[in-house]
Amino acid sequence: MPDTSHAPTSVTRKDLFDLPEGVIYLDGNSLGPLPKSVPARTQEMISGEWGEMLIRGWNQADWFTQPGRVGDRVGALIGAPESSVVMGDTLSIKVYQALAAALAMRPGRRVVLSDSGNFPTDLYMARGLLETLGQGHELRVVAPEEAAGAIDEDVAAVMLTEVDYRTGRRHDMDAITRTAQDAGAVMIWDLAHSAGAVPVDLGGSGCEFAVGCTYKYLNGGPGAPAFIYVRPDLADGARPALQGWMGHGAPFAFDLDYRPAGGIERMRVGTPPVIQMTALEEALRVWDGVSMTDVRAAAVALMEQFIEEVEARCPQLSLASPRDPGQRGSQVSFRFAEGYAAMQALIDRGVIGDFRAPDIMRFGFTPLYLDSGDVSAAVDVLEEVLSQELWRDAKYQARSAVT
Amino acid sequence: MPDTSHAPTSVTRKDLFDLPEGVIYLDGNSLGPLPKSVPARTQEMISGEWGEMLIRGWNQADWFTQPGRVGDRVGALIGAPESSVVMGDTLSIKVYQALAAALAMRPGRRVVLSDSGNFPTDLYMARGLLETLGQGHELRVVAPEEAAGAIDEDVAAVMLTEVDYRTGRRHDMDAITRTAQDAGAVMIWDLAHSAGAVPVDLGGSGCEFAVGCTYKYLNGGPGAPAFIYVRPDLADGARPALQGWMGHGAPFAFDLDYRPAGGIERMRVGTPPVIQMTALEEALRVWDGVSMTDVRAAAVALMEQFIEEVEARCPQLSLASPRDPGQRGSQVSFRFAEGYAAMQALIDRGVIGDFRAPDIMRFGFTPLYLDSGDVSAAVDVLEEVLSQELWRDAKYQARSAVT
């Protein structure tokens, strides 16, 4: 019998997911698994809506309003009020939109502050925007622990990812937001590793912008649409640098001049990906009646169990994540010089985590479909791979193009 | 028996499409119908790839390379060489990328030339970019017939849609490209209403950039990914203003600094929408073995038949499209003051076209799934709606939010 003393089981709903047999999936922080009801709903949308309604689906099946409707569902999981979140594009695009709008609010300042724990695409998009602006903005990238202290009155916008994609280290969203705003800077949070993983109170935080993706803890499928939040009092004035027709006040008037829609709808850009949006909308149903506080408590219990067992049974690894669960998202990372090969050996045995250069083995904890028994079973395999040095096998050493 | 004297039938492959019974679909220029094999393939991707492979799908199912692979298939339909087209995002985003790259090639010039027949989102995105650049660029919008004559040595980039979304009027791509380049301007073509509709020889035209969508004549489904073409000799130097991680030279190295990939791959931005991309990839199979020249000849025959029959039987309408098929894409538009209501009455009777303000009734001709009998049957219904003034019914006069 697995030891079930650590994890509350009340949030576990494995029956709602289609997990392959023999797999313990510790990579929901990278790509969430398939919720069972998604294939049928997607099929219905493709055959019954696209196939039967054809162009009429934009009205009859409410495709046109779907990005806002799904935005409200995501918003409910991150403490955002109704009509403050809209879906579309990718997280990279949403970062660009948020930062462009933020900089337009602080025309006299020239620094964008971020940290080296931010996901690289956020930094890339920011650099591209600053170059396009050509106004001499500087992207200042500091160590994560120095971020709060580096906020000064030159800073136009602070742009951070709450949970570090490698280590799981978690920023104090409320404190940093206050520090940024006290210095007159605009705050942008990337919630890629937060939405569906930790309780977020966007409304309470007071931050101006937030963005995130939905293919990790929200299980929307590979390439699921991203989201953007604009604080409601600012939305009517926010500048949509990527001003596409779906964000126009009257998209079907086909005016030659752009006039942004009121509120968050102006952050829409082009025609939304209806198939992908429908898969996401269906996937979000697994959250019906789930409390993020309960999810978090269960995730913390799973992580504490994992750390305890790994440290007891796998002395080859060293903890890369903060030990204090309050300073960590929903993943645990360990350093191991042969981490790449060890992760391949684990995956080959059905325990799926992932690897991030140079030496990070990442494990995501998602109590909707993981329980304490899974954690123990995963550590059994990890111990076997490490104690028997199974990672030495040449087939685990060869790197693939994409990891 | 329908009259089949006008249209060559060799390209008709209705059996490959899932068209609702009793519908004559003349709106493939807005949203193409469902190819029959798409539901099963999409299902296989969702359950067999996402569900079973989980994160491993990026390698095992080649999701990572899919945007380039599908780009090559689209490229083959528009005369683009291998590895010069990549898929992703929406047409609006691709317009932004192309124009940003074009302007970076002409730093000394300050005019972007477009025309009032361009799709509005192209103009909106351009205005947003020029405002972001803040260098005093002017977006000069002229009448379509004045576009070529308005190209002068102040023009950095000429940005036009080949086929007008309202009237079907078609620009002379080769001639305008030459005029633009003779004046030292960069040429950007939007092929939204061209790809899959008319033969396009991108390589032969010599234009620097092209963009387009795939949910119209390419039948990729609502919100299918867009494409961007960069002339191969320019791709390694093109500036990707939207520099996301998927366009990085080594996306999984997670460098903090951006270094663009070689060639067209740098125009990728964020994580690609794999479900939607898979639907498109499958949909493109209906083009296997099809010659665009044959498609075009068949479409012209259908359009000539339609114009002839409408003008003979529906004197209430006046042709809004060019009479010369050589100056027209694959749609025919008629003006009618009560066009909105008349179109609703048509749709109610299974003849689906669409309406564009203020008075345009649009009909798209797509010989892969339309034949001469369909054209005659559609005109029968149109004649009935107009001669009996069925459009007067109140239910057809009420406007919906989205048309």
GROMACS .gro file of C-alpha atoms in nm, chain A residues 18-21 23 25 27 30-35 38-40 42-43 45-47 50-56 58-59 63-64 89-93 96 100 115-121 123-129 131-135 141 165 215 219-224 239-246 248 250-259 269-277 279 283 347 350 352-357 400-403, chain B residues 18-21 23 25 27 30-35 38-40 42-43 45-47 50-56 58-59 63-64 89-93 96 100 115-121 123-129 131-135 141 165 215 219-224 239-246 248 250-259 269-277 279 283 347 350 352-357 400-403:
model
  218
   18ASP     CA    1  -0.677   1.041  -1.973
   19LEU     CA    2  -0.335   0.939  -1.841
   20PRO     CA    3  -0.141   0.664  -2.021
   21GLU     CA    4  -0.107   0.340  -1.831
   23VAL     CA    5   0.302   0.667  -1.650
   25TYR     CA    6   0.330   1.237  -1.494
   27ASP     CA    7   0.552   1.738  -1.609
   30SER     CA    8   0.529   2.196  -1.894
   31LEU     CA    9   0.229   2.040  -2.072
   32GLY     CA   10  -0.080   1.935  -1.880
   33PRO     CA   11  -0.236   1.596  -1.965
   34LEU     CA   12  -0.554   1.543  -2.165
   35PRO     CA   13  -0.879   1.588  -1.975
   38VAL     CA   14  -1.180   1.715  -2.446
   39PRO     CA   15  -1.174   1.474  -2.743
   40ALA     CA   16  -1.553   1.446  -2.766
   42THR     CA   17  -1.346   1.907  -2.977
   43GLN     CA   18  -1.491   1.659  -3.219
   45MET     CA   19  -1.699   2.156  -3.236
   46ILE     CA   20  -1.517   2.044  -3.551
   47SER     CA   21  -1.794   1.834  -3.702
   50TRP     CA   22  -1.739   2.411  -3.821
   51GLY     CA   23  -1.876   2.132  -4.040
   52GLU     CA   24  -2.248   2.207  -4.004
   53MET     CA   25  -2.270   2.575  -3.923
   54LEU     CA   26  -1.977   2.682  -4.139
   55ILE     CA   27  -1.938   3.061  -4.129
   56ARG     CA   28  -2.252   3.089  -3.916
   58TRP     CA   29  -1.923   3.283  -3.538
   59ASN     CA   30  -2.273   3.375  -3.424
   63TRP     CA   31  -1.709   3.167  -3.142
   64PHE     CA   32  -1.681   3.543  -3.153
   89ASP     CA   33  -0.232   3.443  -2.926
   90THR     CA   34   0.067   3.316  -2.731
   91LEU     CA   35   0.223   3.425  -2.405
   92SER     CA   36   0.504   3.592  -2.600
   93ILE     CA   37   0.255   3.814  -2.782
   96TYR     CA   38   0.460   4.235  -2.579
  100ALA     CA   39   0.389   4.817  -2.464
  115ASP     CA   40   1.521   3.917  -1.349
  116SER     CA   41   1.729   3.629  -1.471
  117GLY     CA   42   1.466   3.384  -1.347
  118ASN     CA   43   1.217   3.514  -1.596
  119PHE     CA   44   1.135   3.284  -1.883
  120PRO     CA   45   1.366   3.383  -2.169
  121THR     CA   46   1.091   3.461  -2.419
  123LEU     CA   47   1.308   3.898  -2.208
  124TYR     CA   48   1.338   3.841  -2.584
  125MET     CA   49   1.001   4.000  -2.651
  126ALA     CA   50   1.090   4.292  -2.426
  127ARG     CA   51   1.418   4.350  -2.609
  128GLY     CA   52   1.236   4.340  -2.942
  129LEU     CA   53   0.982   4.594  -2.820
  131GLU     CA   54   1.438   4.816  -3.001
  132THR     CA   55   1.120   4.891  -3.194
  133LEU     CA   56   1.043   5.182  -2.964
  134GLY     CA   57   1.392   5.316  -3.021
  135GLN     CA   58   1.367   5.556  -2.728
  141VAL     CA   59   1.801   4.209  -1.570
  165TYR     CA   60   1.051   2.793  -1.448
  215TYR     CA   61  -0.110   2.458  -2.155
  219ASN     CA   62  -0.431   2.150  -1.928
  220GLY     CA   63  -0.544   2.333  -2.244
  221GLY     CA   64  -0.328   2.126  -2.481
  222PRO     CA   65  -0.010   2.200  -2.676
  223GLY     CA   66  -0.016   2.561  -2.793
  224ALA     CA   67  -0.335   2.651  -2.606
  239ARG     CA   68  -0.277   5.122  -2.549
  240PRO     CA   69  -0.303   4.807  -2.762
  241ALA     CA   70   0.020   4.824  -2.962
  242LEU     CA   71  -0.089   4.516  -3.155
  243GLN     CA   72  -0.416   4.662  -3.270
  244GLY     CA   73  -0.592   4.393  -3.468
  245TRP     CA   74  -0.944   4.392  -3.597
  246MET     CA   75  -1.081   4.165  -3.324
  248HIS     CA   76  -1.166   4.706  -3.271
  250ALA     CA   77  -1.676   4.758  -3.425
  251PRO     CA   78  -1.479   4.489  -3.609
  252PHE     CA   79  -1.747   4.424  -3.867
  253ALA     CA   80  -1.788   4.787  -3.963
  254PHE     CA   81  -1.455   4.751  -4.147
  255ASP     CA   82  -1.354   5.110  -4.079
  256LEU     CA   83  -1.018   5.208  -4.220
  257ASP     CA   84  -0.928   5.371  -3.888
  258TYR     CA   85  -0.868   5.185  -3.568
  259ARG     CA   86  -1.083   5.256  -3.265
  269VAL     CA   87  -0.571   4.087  -3.202
  270GLY     CA   88  -0.659   3.856  -3.492
  271THR     CA   89  -0.909   3.579  -3.557
  272PRO     CA   90  -0.910   3.348  -3.253
  273PRO     CA   91  -0.809   2.979  -3.289
  274VAL     CA   92  -1.153   2.833  -3.227
  275ILE     CA   93  -1.057   2.464  -3.222
  276GLN     CA   94  -0.778   2.524  -2.975
  277MET     CA   95  -0.994   2.762  -2.770
  279ALA     CA   96  -1.026   2.235  -2.627
  283ALA     CA   97  -1.037   2.139  -2.027
  347ILE     CA   98   1.109   0.885  -1.869
  350GLY     CA   99   0.737   0.589  -1.712
  352ILE     CA  100   0.798   1.183  -1.674
  353GLY     CA  101   0.959   1.502  -1.554
  354ASP     CA  102   1.187   1.724  -1.757
  355PHE     CA  103   1.529   1.877  -1.769
  356ARG     CA  104   1.644   2.235  -1.792
  357ALA     CA  105   2.004   2.324  -1.872
  400SER     CA  106   1.744   1.527  -2.893
  401ALA     CA  107   1.673   1.856  -3.065
  402VAL     CA  108   1.392   1.946  -2.831
  403THR     CA  109   1.379   1.865  -2.466
  421ASP     CA  110  -1.814   1.734  -4.533
  422LEU     CA  111  -2.076   1.978  -4.661
  423PRO     CA  112  -2.414   1.996  -4.485
  424GLU     CA  113  -2.707   1.865  -4.684
  426VAL     CA  114  -2.637   2.388  -4.846
  428TYR     CA  115  -2.162   2.712  -4.984
  430ASP     CA  116  -1.851   3.157  -4.851
  433SER     CA  117  -1.450   3.366  -4.553
  434LEU     CA  118  -1.431   3.022  -4.386
  435GLY     CA  119  -1.360   2.709  -4.588
  436PRO     CA  120  -1.567   2.398  -4.515
  437LEU     CA  121  -1.451   2.092  -4.324
  438PRO     CA  122  -1.240   1.843  -4.517
  441VAL     CA  123  -0.984   1.637  -4.049
  442PRO     CA  124  -1.198   1.508  -3.760
  443ALA     CA  125  -1.025   1.169  -3.744
  445THR     CA  126  -0.742   1.578  -3.516
  446GLN     CA  127  -0.883   1.317  -3.284
  448MET     CA  128  -0.351   1.397  -3.254
  449ILE     CA  129  -0.547   1.485  -2.940
  450SER     CA  130  -0.585   1.134  -2.800
  453TRP     CA  131  -0.123   1.479  -2.663
  454GLY     CA  132  -0.295   1.209  -2.455
  455GLU     CA  133  -0.037   0.932  -2.493
  456MET     CA  134   0.291   1.108  -2.564
  457LEU     CA  135   0.226   1.406  -2.338
  458ILE     CA  136   0.530   1.636  -2.336
  459ARG     CA  137   0.721   1.387  -2.554
  461TRP     CA  138   0.725   1.781  -2.921
  462ASN     CA  139   0.987   1.532  -3.037
  466TRP     CA  140   0.521   1.915  -3.318
  467PHE     CA  141   0.827   2.133  -3.294
  492ASP     CA  142  -0.006   3.327  -3.497
  493THR     CA  143  -0.266   3.524  -3.691
  494LEU     CA  144  -0.250   3.724  -4.010
  495SER     CA  145  -0.255   4.044  -3.805
  496ILE     CA  146   0.060   3.939  -3.621
  499TYR     CA  147   0.318   4.340  -3.807
  503ALA     CA  148   0.854   4.584  -3.906
  518ASP     CA  149  -0.484   5.122  -5.027
  519SER     CA  150  -0.841   5.147  -4.909
  520GLY     CA  151  -0.911   4.799  -5.046
  521ASN     CA  152  -0.675   4.645  -4.798
  522PHE     CA  153  -0.833   4.446  -4.520
  523PRO     CA  154  -0.873   4.685  -4.226
  524THR     CA  155  -0.668   4.483  -3.980
  526LEU     CA  156  -0.404   4.902  -4.174
  527TYR     CA  157  -0.473   4.886  -3.799
  528MET     CA  158  -0.164   4.678  -3.732
  529ALA     CA  159   0.044   4.912  -3.947
  530ARG     CA  160  -0.080   5.217  -3.757
  531GLY     CA  161   0.000   5.046  -3.428
  532LEU     CA  162   0.351   4.964  -3.546
  534GLU     CA  163   0.302   5.463  -3.350
  535THR     CA  164   0.528   5.224  -3.160
  536LEU     CA  165   0.820   5.316  -3.384
  537GLY     CA  166   0.752   5.683  -3.316
  538GLN     CA  167   0.976   5.795  -3.601
  544VAL     CA  168  -0.382   5.506  -4.792
  568TYR     CA  169  -1.204   4.133  -4.969
  618TYR     CA  170  -0.898   2.945  -4.296
  622ASN     CA  171  -0.992   2.518  -4.538
  623GLY     CA  172  -0.783   2.506  -4.220
  624GLY     CA  173  -1.074   2.577  -3.986
  625PRO     CA  174  -1.179   2.881  -3.783
  626GLY     CA  175  -0.871   3.060  -3.656
  627ALA     CA  176  -0.625   2.839  -3.845
  642ARG     CA  177   1.459   4.169  -3.824
  643PRO     CA  178   1.201   3.978  -3.620
  644ALA     CA  179   1.044   4.257  -3.414
  645LEU     CA  180   0.835   3.998  -3.233
  646GLN     CA  181   1.127   3.791  -3.119
  647GLY     CA  182   0.983   3.496  -2.933
  648TRP     CA  183   1.163   3.190  -2.808
  649MET     CA  184   1.045   2.964  -3.091
  651HIS     CA  185   1.552   3.173  -3.130
  653ALA     CA  186   1.858   2.757  -2.982
  654PRO     CA  187   1.522   2.781  -2.804
  655PHE     CA  188   1.600   2.511  -2.551
  656ALA     CA  189   1.930   2.660  -2.446
  657PHE     CA  190   1.724   2.921  -2.258
  658ASP     CA  191   1.981   3.196  -2.311
  659LEU     CA  192   1.887   3.529  -2.162
  660ASP     CA  193   1.986   3.701  -2.487
  661TYR     CA  194   1.802   3.665  -2.812
  662ARG     CA  195   1.981   3.528  -3.117
  672VAL     CA  196   0.715   3.364  -3.208
  673GLY     CA  197   0.557   3.159  -2.928
  674THR     CA  198   0.450   2.800  -2.876
  675PRO     CA  199   0.258   2.689  -3.187
  676PRO     CA  200  -0.109   2.583  -3.160
  677VAL     CA  201  -0.055   2.215  -3.233
  678ILE     CA  202  -0.419   2.107  -3.248
  679GLN     CA  203  -0.509   2.383  -3.488
  680MET     CA  204  -0.190   2.328  -3.690
  682ALA     CA  205  -0.621   2.032  -3.849
  686ALA     CA  206  -0.688   1.992  -4.451
  750ILE     CA  207  -2.874   3.184  -4.602
  753GLY     CA  208  -2.930   2.718  -4.774
  755ILE     CA  209  -2.454   3.078  -4.794
  756GLY     CA  210  -2.264   3.385  -4.904
  757ASP     CA  211  -2.194   3.688  -4.689
  758PHE     CA  212  -2.242   4.060  -4.664
  759ARG     CA  213  -1.995   4.342  -4.629
  760ALA     CA  214  -2.108   4.692  -4.539
  803SER     CA  215  -2.669   4.026  -3.546
  804ALA     CA  216  -2.353   4.131  -3.368
  805VAL     CA  217  -2.127   3.946  -3.607
  806THR     CA  218  -2.188   3.905  -3.976
   0.00000   0.00000   0.00000
